[in-house]
mmCIF file of C-alpha atoms and ligand atoms in Angstrom:
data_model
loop_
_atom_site.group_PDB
_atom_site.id
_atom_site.type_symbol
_atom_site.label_atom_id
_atom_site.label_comp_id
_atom_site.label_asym_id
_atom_site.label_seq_id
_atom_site.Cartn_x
_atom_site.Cartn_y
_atom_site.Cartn_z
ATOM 1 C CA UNK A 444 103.955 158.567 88.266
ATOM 2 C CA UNK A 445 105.466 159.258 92.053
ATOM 3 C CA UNK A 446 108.829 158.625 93.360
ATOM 4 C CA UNK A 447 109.700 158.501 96.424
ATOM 5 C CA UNK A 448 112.630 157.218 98.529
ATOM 6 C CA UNK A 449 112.222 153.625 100.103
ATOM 7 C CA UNK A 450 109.373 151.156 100.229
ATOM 8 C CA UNK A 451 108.579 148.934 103.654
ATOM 9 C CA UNK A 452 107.545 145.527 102.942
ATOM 10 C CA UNK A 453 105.026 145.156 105.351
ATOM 11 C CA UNK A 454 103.781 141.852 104.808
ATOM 12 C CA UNK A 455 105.306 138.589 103.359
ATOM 13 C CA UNK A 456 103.751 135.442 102.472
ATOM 14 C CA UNK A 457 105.575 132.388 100.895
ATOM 15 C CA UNK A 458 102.624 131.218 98.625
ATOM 16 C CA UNK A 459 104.577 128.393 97.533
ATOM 17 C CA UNK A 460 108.193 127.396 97.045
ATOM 18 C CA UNK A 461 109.670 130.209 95.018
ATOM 19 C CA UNK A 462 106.500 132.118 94.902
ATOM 20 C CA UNK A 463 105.846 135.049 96.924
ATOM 21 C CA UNK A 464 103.291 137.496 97.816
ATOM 22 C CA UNK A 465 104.749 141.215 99.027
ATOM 23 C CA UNK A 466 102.336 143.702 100.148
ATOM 24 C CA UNK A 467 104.447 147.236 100.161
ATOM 25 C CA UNK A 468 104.177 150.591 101.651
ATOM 26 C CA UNK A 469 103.861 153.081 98.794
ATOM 27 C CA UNK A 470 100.855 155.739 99.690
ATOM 28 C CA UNK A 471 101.924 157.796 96.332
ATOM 29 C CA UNK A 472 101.737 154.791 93.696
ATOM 30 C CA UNK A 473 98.435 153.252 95.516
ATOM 31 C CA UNK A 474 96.603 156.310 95.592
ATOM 32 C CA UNK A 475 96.588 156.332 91.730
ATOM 33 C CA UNK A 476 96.788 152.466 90.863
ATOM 34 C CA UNK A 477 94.296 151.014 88.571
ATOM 35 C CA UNK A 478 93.971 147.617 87.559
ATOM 36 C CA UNK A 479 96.389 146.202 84.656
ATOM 37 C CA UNK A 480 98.801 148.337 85.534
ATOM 38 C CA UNK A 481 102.545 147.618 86.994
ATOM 39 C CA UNK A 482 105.557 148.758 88.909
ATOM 40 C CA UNK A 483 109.202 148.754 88.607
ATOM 41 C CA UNK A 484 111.217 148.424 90.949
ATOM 42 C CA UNK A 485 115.002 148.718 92.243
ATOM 43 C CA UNK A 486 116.026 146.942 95.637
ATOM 44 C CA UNK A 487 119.069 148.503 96.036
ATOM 45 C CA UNK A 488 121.352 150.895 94.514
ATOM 46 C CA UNK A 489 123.584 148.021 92.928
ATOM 47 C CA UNK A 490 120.188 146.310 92.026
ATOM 48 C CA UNK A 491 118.325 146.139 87.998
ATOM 49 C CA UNK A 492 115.105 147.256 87.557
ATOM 50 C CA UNK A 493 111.998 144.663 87.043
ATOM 51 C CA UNK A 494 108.217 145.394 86.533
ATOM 52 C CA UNK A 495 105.968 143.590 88.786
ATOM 53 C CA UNK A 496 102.185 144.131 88.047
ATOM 54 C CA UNK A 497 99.758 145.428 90.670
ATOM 55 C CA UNK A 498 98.370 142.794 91.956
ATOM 56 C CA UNK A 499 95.989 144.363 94.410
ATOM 57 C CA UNK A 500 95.841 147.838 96.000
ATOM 58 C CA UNK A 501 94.413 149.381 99.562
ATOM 59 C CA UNK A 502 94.445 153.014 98.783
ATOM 60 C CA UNK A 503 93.393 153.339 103.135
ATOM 61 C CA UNK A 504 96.582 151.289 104.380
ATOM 62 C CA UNK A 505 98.702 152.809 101.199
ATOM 63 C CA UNK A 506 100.243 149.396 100.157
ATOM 64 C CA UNK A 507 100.439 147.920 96.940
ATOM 65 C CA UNK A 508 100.427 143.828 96.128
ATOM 66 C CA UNK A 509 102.823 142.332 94.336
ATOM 67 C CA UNK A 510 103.456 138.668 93.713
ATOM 68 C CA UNK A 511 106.926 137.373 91.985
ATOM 69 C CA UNK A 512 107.711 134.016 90.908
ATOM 70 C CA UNK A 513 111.951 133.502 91.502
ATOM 71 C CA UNK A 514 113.167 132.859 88.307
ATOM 72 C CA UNK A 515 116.709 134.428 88.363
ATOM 73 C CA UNK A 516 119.334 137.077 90.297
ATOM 74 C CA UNK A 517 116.811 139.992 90.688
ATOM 75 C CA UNK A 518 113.694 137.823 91.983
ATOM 76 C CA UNK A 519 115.625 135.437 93.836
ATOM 77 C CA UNK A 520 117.267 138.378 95.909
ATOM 78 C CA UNK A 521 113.652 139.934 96.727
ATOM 79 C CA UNK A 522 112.475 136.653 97.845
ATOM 80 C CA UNK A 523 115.149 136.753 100.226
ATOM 81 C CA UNK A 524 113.730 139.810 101.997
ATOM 82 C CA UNK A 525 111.310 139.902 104.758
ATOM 83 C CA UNK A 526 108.789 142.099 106.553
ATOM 84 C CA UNK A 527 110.247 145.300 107.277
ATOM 85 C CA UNK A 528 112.724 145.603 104.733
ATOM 86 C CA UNK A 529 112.977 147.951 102.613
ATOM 87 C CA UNK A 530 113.149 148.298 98.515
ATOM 88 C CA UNK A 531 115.129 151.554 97.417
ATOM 89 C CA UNK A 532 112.777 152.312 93.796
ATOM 90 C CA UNK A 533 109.645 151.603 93.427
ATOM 91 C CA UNK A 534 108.164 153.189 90.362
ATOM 92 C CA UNK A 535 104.428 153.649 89.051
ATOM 93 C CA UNK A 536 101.947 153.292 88.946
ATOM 94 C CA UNK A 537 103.549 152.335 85.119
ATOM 95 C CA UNK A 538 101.878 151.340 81.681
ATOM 96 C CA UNK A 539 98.541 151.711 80.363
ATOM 97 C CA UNK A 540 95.035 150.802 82.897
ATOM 98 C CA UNK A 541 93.109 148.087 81.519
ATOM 99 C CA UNK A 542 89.767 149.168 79.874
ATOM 100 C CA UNK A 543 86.819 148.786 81.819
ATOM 101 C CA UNK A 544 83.837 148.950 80.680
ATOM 102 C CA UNK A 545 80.536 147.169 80.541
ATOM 103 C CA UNK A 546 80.971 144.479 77.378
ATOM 104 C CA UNK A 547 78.296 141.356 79.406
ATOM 105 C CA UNK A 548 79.882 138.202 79.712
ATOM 106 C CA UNK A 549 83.542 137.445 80.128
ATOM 107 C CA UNK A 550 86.375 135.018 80.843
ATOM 108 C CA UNK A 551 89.315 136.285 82.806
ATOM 109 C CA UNK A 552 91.706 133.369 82.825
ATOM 110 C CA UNK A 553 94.805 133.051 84.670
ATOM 111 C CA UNK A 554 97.458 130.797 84.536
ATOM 112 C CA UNK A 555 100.721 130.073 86.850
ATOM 113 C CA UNK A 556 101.494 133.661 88.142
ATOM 114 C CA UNK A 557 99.431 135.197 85.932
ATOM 115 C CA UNK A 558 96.376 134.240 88.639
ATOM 116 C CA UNK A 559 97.843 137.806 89.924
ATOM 117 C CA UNK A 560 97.824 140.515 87.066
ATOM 118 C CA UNK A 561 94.124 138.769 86.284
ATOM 119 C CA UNK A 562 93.171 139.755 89.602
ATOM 120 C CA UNK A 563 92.454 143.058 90.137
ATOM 121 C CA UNK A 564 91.283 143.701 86.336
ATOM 122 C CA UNK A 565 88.487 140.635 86.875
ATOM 123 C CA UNK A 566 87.512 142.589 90.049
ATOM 124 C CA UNK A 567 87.118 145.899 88.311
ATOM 125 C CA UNK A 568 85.103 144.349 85.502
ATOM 126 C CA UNK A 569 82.650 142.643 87.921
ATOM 127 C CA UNK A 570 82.265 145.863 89.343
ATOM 128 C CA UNK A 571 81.291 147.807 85.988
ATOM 129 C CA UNK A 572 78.562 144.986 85.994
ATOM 130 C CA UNK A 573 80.022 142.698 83.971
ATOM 131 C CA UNK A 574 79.306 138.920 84.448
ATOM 132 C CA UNK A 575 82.855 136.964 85.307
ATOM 133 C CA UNK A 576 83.816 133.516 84.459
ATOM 134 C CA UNK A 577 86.714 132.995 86.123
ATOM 135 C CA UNK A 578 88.882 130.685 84.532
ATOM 136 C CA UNK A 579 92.578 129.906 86.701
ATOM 137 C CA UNK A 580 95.044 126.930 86.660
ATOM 138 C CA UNK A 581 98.793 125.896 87.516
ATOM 139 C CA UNK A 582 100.966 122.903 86.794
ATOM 140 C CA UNK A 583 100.163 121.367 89.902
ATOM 141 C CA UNK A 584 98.271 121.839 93.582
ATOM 142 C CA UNK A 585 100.745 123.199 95.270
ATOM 143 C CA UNK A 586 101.571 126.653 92.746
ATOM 144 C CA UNK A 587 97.819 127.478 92.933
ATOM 145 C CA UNK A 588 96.972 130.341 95.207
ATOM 146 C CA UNK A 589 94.240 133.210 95.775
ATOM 147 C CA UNK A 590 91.688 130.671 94.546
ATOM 148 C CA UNK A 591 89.686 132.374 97.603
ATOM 149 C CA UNK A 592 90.459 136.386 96.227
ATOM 150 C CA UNK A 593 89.402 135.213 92.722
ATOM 151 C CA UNK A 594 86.361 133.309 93.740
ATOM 152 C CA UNK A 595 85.417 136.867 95.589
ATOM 153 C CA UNK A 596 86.481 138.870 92.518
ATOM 154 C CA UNK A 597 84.774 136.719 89.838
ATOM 155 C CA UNK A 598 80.868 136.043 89.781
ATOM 156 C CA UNK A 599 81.982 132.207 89.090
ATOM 157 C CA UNK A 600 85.354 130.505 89.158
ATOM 158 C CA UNK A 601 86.609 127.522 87.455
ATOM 159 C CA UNK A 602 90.326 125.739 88.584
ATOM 160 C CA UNK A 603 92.029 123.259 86.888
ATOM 161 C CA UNK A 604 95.461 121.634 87.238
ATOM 162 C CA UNK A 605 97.851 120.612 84.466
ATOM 163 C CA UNK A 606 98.368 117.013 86.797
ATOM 164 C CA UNK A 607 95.013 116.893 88.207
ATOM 165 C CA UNK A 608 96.334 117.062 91.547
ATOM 166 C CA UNK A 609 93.797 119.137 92.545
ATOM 167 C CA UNK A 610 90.278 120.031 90.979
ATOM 168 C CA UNK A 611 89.915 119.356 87.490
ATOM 169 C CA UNK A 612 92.854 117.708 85.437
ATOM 170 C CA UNK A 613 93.690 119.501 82.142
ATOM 171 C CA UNK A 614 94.865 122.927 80.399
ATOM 172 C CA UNK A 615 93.316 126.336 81.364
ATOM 173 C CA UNK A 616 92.038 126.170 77.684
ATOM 174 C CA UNK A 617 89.942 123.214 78.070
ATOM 175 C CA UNK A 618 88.010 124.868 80.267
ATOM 176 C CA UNK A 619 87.951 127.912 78.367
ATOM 177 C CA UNK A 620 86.760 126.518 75.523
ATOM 178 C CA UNK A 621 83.735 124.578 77.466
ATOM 179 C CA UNK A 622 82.667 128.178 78.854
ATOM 180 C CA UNK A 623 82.379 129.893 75.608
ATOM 181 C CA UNK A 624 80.244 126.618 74.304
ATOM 182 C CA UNK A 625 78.097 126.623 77.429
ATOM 183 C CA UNK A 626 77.628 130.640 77.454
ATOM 184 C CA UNK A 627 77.430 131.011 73.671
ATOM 185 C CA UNK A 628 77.426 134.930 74.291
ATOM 186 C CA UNK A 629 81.105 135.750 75.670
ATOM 187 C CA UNK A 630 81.791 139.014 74.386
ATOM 188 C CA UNK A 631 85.398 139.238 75.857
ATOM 189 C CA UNK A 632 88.570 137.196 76.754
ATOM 190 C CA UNK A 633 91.655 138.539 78.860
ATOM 191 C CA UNK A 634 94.321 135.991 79.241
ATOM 192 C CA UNK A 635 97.821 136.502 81.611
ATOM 193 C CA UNK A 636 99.933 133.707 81.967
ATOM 194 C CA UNK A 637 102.971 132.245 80.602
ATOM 195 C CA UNK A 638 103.467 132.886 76.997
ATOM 196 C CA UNK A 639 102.994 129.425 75.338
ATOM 197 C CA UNK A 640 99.737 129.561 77.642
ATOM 198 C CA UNK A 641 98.324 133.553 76.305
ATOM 199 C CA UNK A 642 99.187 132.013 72.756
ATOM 200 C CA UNK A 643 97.274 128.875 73.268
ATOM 201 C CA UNK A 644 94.310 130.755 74.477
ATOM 202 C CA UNK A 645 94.626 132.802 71.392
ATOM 203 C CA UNK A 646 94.787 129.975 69.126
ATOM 204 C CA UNK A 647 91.430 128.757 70.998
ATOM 205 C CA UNK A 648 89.424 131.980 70.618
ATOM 206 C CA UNK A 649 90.252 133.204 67.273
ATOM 207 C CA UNK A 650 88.221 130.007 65.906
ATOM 208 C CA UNK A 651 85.558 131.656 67.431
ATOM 209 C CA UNK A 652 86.088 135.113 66.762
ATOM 210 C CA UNK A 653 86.171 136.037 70.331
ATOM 211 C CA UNK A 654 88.465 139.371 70.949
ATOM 212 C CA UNK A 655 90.778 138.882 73.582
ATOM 213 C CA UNK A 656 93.494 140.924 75.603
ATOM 214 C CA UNK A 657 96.608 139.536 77.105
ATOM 215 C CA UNK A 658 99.528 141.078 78.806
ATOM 216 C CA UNK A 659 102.811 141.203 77.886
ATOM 217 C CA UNK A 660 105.843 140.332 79.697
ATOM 218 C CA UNK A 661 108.765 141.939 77.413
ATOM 219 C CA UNK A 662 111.691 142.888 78.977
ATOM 220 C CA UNK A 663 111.838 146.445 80.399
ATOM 221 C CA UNK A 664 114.295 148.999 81.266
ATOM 222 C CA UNK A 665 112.991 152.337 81.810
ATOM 223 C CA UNK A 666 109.353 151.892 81.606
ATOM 224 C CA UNK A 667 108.464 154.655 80.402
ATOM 225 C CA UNK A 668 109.168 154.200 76.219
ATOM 226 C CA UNK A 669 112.510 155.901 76.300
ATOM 227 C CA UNK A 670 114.688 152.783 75.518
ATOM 228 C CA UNK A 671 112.772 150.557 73.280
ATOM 229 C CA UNK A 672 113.327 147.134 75.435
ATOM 230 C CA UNK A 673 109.559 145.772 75.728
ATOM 231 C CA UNK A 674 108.805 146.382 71.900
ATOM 232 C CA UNK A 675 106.940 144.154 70.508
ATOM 233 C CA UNK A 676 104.589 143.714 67.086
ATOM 234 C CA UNK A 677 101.017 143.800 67.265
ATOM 235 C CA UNK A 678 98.981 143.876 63.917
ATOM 236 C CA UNK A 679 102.312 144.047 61.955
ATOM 237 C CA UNK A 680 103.214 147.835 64.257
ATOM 238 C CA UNK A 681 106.081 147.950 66.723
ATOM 239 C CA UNK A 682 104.947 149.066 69.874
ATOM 240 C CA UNK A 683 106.424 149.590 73.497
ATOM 241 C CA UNK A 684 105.208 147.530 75.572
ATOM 242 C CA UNK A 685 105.440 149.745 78.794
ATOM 243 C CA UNK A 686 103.678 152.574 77.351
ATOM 244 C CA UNK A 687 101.566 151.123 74.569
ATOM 245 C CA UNK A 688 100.199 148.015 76.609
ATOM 246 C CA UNK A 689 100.861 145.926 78.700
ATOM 247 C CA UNK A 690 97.461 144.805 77.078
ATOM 248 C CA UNK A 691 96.710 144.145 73.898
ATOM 249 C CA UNK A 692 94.446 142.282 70.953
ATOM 250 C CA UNK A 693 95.757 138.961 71.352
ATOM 251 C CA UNK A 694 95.077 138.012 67.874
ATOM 252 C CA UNK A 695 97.412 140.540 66.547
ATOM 253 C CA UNK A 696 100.135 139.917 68.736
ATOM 254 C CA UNK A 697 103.804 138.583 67.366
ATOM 255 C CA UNK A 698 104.027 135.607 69.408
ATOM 256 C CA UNK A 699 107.213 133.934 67.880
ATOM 257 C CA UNK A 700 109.282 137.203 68.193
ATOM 258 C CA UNK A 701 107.842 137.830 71.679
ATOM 259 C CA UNK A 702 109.536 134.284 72.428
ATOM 260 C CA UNK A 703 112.837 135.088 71.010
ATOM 261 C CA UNK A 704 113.312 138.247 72.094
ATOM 262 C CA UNK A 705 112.098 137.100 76.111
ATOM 263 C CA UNK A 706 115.384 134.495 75.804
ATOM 264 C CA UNK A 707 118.034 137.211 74.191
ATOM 265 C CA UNK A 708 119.937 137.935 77.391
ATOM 266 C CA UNK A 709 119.840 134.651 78.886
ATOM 267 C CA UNK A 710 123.397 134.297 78.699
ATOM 268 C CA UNK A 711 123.886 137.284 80.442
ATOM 269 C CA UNK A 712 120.833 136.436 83.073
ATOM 270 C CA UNK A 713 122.851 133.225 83.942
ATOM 271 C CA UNK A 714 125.668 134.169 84.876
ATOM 272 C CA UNK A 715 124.454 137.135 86.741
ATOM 273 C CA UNK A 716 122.793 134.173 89.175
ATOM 274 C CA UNK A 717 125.528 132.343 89.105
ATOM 275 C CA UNK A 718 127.534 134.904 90.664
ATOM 276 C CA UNK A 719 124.501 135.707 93.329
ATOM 277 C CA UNK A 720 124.548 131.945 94.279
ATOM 278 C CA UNK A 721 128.271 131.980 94.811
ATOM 279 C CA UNK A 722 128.707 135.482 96.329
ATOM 280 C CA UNK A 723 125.457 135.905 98.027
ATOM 281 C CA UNK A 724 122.952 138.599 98.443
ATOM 282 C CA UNK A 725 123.937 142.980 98.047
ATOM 283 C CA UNK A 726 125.636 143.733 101.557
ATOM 284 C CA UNK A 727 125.620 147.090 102.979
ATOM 285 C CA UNK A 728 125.104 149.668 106.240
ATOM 286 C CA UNK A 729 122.920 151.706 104.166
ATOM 287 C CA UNK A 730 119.061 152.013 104.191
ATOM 288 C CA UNK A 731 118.586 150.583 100.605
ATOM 289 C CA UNK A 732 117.510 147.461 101.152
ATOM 290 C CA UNK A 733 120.426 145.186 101.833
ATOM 291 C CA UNK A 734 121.457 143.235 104.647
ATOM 292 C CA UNK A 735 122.660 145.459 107.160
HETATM 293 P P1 LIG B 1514 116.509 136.779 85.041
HETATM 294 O O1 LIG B 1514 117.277 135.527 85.151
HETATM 295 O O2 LIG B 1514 117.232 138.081 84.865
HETATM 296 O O3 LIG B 1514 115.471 136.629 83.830
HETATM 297 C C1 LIG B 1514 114.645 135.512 83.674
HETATM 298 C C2 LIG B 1514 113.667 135.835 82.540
HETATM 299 O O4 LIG B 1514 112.783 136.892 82.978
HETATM 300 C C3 LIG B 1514 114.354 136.388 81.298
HETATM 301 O O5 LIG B 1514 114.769 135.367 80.429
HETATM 302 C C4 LIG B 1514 113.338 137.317 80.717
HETATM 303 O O6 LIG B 1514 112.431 136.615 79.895
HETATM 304 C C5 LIG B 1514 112.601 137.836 81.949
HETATM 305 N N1 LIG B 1514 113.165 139.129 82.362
HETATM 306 C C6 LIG B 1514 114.418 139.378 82.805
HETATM 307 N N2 LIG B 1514 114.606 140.684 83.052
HETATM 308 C C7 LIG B 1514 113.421 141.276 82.767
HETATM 309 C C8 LIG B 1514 112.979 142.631 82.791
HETATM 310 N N3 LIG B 1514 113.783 143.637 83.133
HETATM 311 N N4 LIG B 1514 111.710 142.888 82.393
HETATM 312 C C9 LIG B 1514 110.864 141.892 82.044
HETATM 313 N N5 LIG B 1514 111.224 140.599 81.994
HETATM 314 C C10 LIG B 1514 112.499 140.295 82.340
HETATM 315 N N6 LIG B 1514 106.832 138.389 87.146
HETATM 316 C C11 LIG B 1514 106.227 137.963 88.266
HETATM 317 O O7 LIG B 1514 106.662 136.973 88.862
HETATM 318 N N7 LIG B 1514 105.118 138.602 88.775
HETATM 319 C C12 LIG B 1514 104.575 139.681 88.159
HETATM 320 O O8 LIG B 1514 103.586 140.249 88.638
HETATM 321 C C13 LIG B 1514 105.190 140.151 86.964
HETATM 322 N N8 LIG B 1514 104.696 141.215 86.312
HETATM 323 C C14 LIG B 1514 105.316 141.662 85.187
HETATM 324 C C15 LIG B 1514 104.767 142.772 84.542
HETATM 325 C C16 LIG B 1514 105.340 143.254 83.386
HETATM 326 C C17 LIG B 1514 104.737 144.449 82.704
HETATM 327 C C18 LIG B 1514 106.500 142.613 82.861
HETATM 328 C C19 LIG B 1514 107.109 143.139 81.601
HETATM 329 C C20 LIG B 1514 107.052 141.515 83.494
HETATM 330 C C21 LIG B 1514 106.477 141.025 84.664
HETATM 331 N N9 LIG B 1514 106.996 139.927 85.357
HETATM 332 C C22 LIG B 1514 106.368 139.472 86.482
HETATM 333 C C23 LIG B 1514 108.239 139.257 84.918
HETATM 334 C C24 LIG B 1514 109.421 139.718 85.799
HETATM 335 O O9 LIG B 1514 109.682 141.082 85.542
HETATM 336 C C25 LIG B 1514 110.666 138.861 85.480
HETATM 337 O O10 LIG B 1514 110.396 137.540 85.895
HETATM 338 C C26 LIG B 1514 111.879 139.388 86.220
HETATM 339 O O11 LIG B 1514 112.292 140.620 85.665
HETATM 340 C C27 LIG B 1514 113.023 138.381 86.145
HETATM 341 O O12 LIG B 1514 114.172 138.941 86.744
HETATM 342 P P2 LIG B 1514 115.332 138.028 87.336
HETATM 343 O O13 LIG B 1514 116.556 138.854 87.441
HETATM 344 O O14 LIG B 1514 114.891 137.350 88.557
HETATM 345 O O15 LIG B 1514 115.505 136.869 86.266
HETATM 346 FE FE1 LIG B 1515 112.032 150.966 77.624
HETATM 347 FE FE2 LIG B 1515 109.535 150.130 77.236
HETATM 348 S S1 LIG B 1515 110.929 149.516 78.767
HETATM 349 S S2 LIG B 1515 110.688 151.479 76.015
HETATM 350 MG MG1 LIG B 1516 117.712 139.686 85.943
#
């Protein structure tokens, strides 16, 4: 884990309306960053800390990937910086690397934002010699992206769209479901995605006995196990999240109390962008990632 003192965004890209790709300077967290793992981060001294995943990594240039969805205060106010701003924290490489190894065929399915975190981990596989079915969707055309990176990082890729307003019309697990048929030998699943959409998926594979990861989004604080945020229940054990996971055996994961416990501070979370619509983004002179 490195720390260091601020973080140049040295690339932006608007991937679609509210979605948005950062590429970062931060040599110390890239040159140990493995797939299916995360950062968080801190724009500004004022600012909370979220976990983003690692997207992608260029241990030559020293940047990190990251792509955020704006959802609320925090996101919202990153999406509002540009190329060559700066972020004041930027923690990790966090959490636990997914494991790769060499299981034969699998489906690495992404949905919404998700298409991200899948990324890198469906590259690493393919390059352990596994054989990749990529499997990504979004609600409609438009909040689909790196169908290109995936198609590179997969050994075949399948899209879908919840409106059919681009490739095939339907639910990431209807094509899920017509790979494992048609390959009758899938030895592994990893789903990221919204909830509802990792819990579908799990619904779908555990009639056919398929083991399958997923990652999950709790809410974090530290990061690092100290405060007990992200804990969730897996096989009937509380476990953190941020240490413990972000992966884990889908079929033993607490769904329903993953859902409550992701809405507990939505109170809170409201009013918080509430105020940052009214008042605006963090002002100051200082280097930490404000508006100078
Ligand atoms: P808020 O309005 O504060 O919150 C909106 C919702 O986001 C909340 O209801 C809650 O469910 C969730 N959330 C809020 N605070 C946190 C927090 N501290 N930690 C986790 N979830 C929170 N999102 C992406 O768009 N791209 C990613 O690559 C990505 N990777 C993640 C990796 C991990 C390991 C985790 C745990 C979460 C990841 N998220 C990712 C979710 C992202 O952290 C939240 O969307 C973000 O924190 C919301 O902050 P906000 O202030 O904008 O929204
Ligand atoms: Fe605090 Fe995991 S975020 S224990
Ligand atoms: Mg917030």
């Amino acid at each position: 884990m490195e720390v260091v003192t601020t973080y140049r965004i040295l690339r932006k890209e608007v991937l679609a309306p509210t979605l948005n790709m950062f590429e970062i300077e931060a040599p110390l967290v890239t040159k140990k960053a493995k797939a299916g793992q995360f950062v968080i981060l801190r724009i500004h001294e004022e600012g909370e800390r979220i976990p983003l995943t690692i997207a992608d990594f260029d241990r030559e240039k020293g940047t990190i990937t990251c792509v955020f969805q704006e959802v609320g205060k925090t996101t919202k106010e990153l999406g509002a910086l540009g190329e060559g701003d700066f972020i004041k924290d930027f923690v990790g490489p966090l959490g636990l690397p997914s494991h790769i190894e060499k299981y034969g065929r699998i489906a690495c399915v992404g949905g919404g934002v998700g298409v991200a975190p899948v990324h890198p981990i469906a590259r690493a596989l393919k390059e352990a010699g596994n054989e990749v079915t990529g499997i990504i969707g979004a609600r409609t055309k438009e909040l689909l992206f790196w169908e290109d990176k995936m198609r590179a990082a997969c050994s075949e890729l399948r899209v879908i769209t919840d409106d059919g307003s681009y490739a095939r019309k339907g639910f990431v697990t209807d094509l899920l479901k017509e790979v494992i048929e048609e390959k009758g030998d899938i030895a592994l699943c990893l789903a990221i995605g919204p909830l509802p959409m990792m819990r579908a998926v799990c619904g779908l594979t555990k009639q056919y006995n398929l083991k399958t990861f997923v990652s999950l989004n709790s809410i974090m604080v530290d990061g690092t196990g100290m405060c007990g945020c992200c804990r969730v229940s897996v096989g009937g054990e509380t476990r953190f999240a941020c240490v413990d996971g972000p992966e884990f055996d889908g079929h033993q994961v607490d769904f329903d109390e993953m859902a409550r416990r992701s809405v507990i501070y939505k109170p809170k979370e409201q009013t918080a962008l509430e105020r940052y619509n009214s008042q605006g983004a963090h002002k100051c002179s200082c280097n930490c990632g404000g508006d100078s």
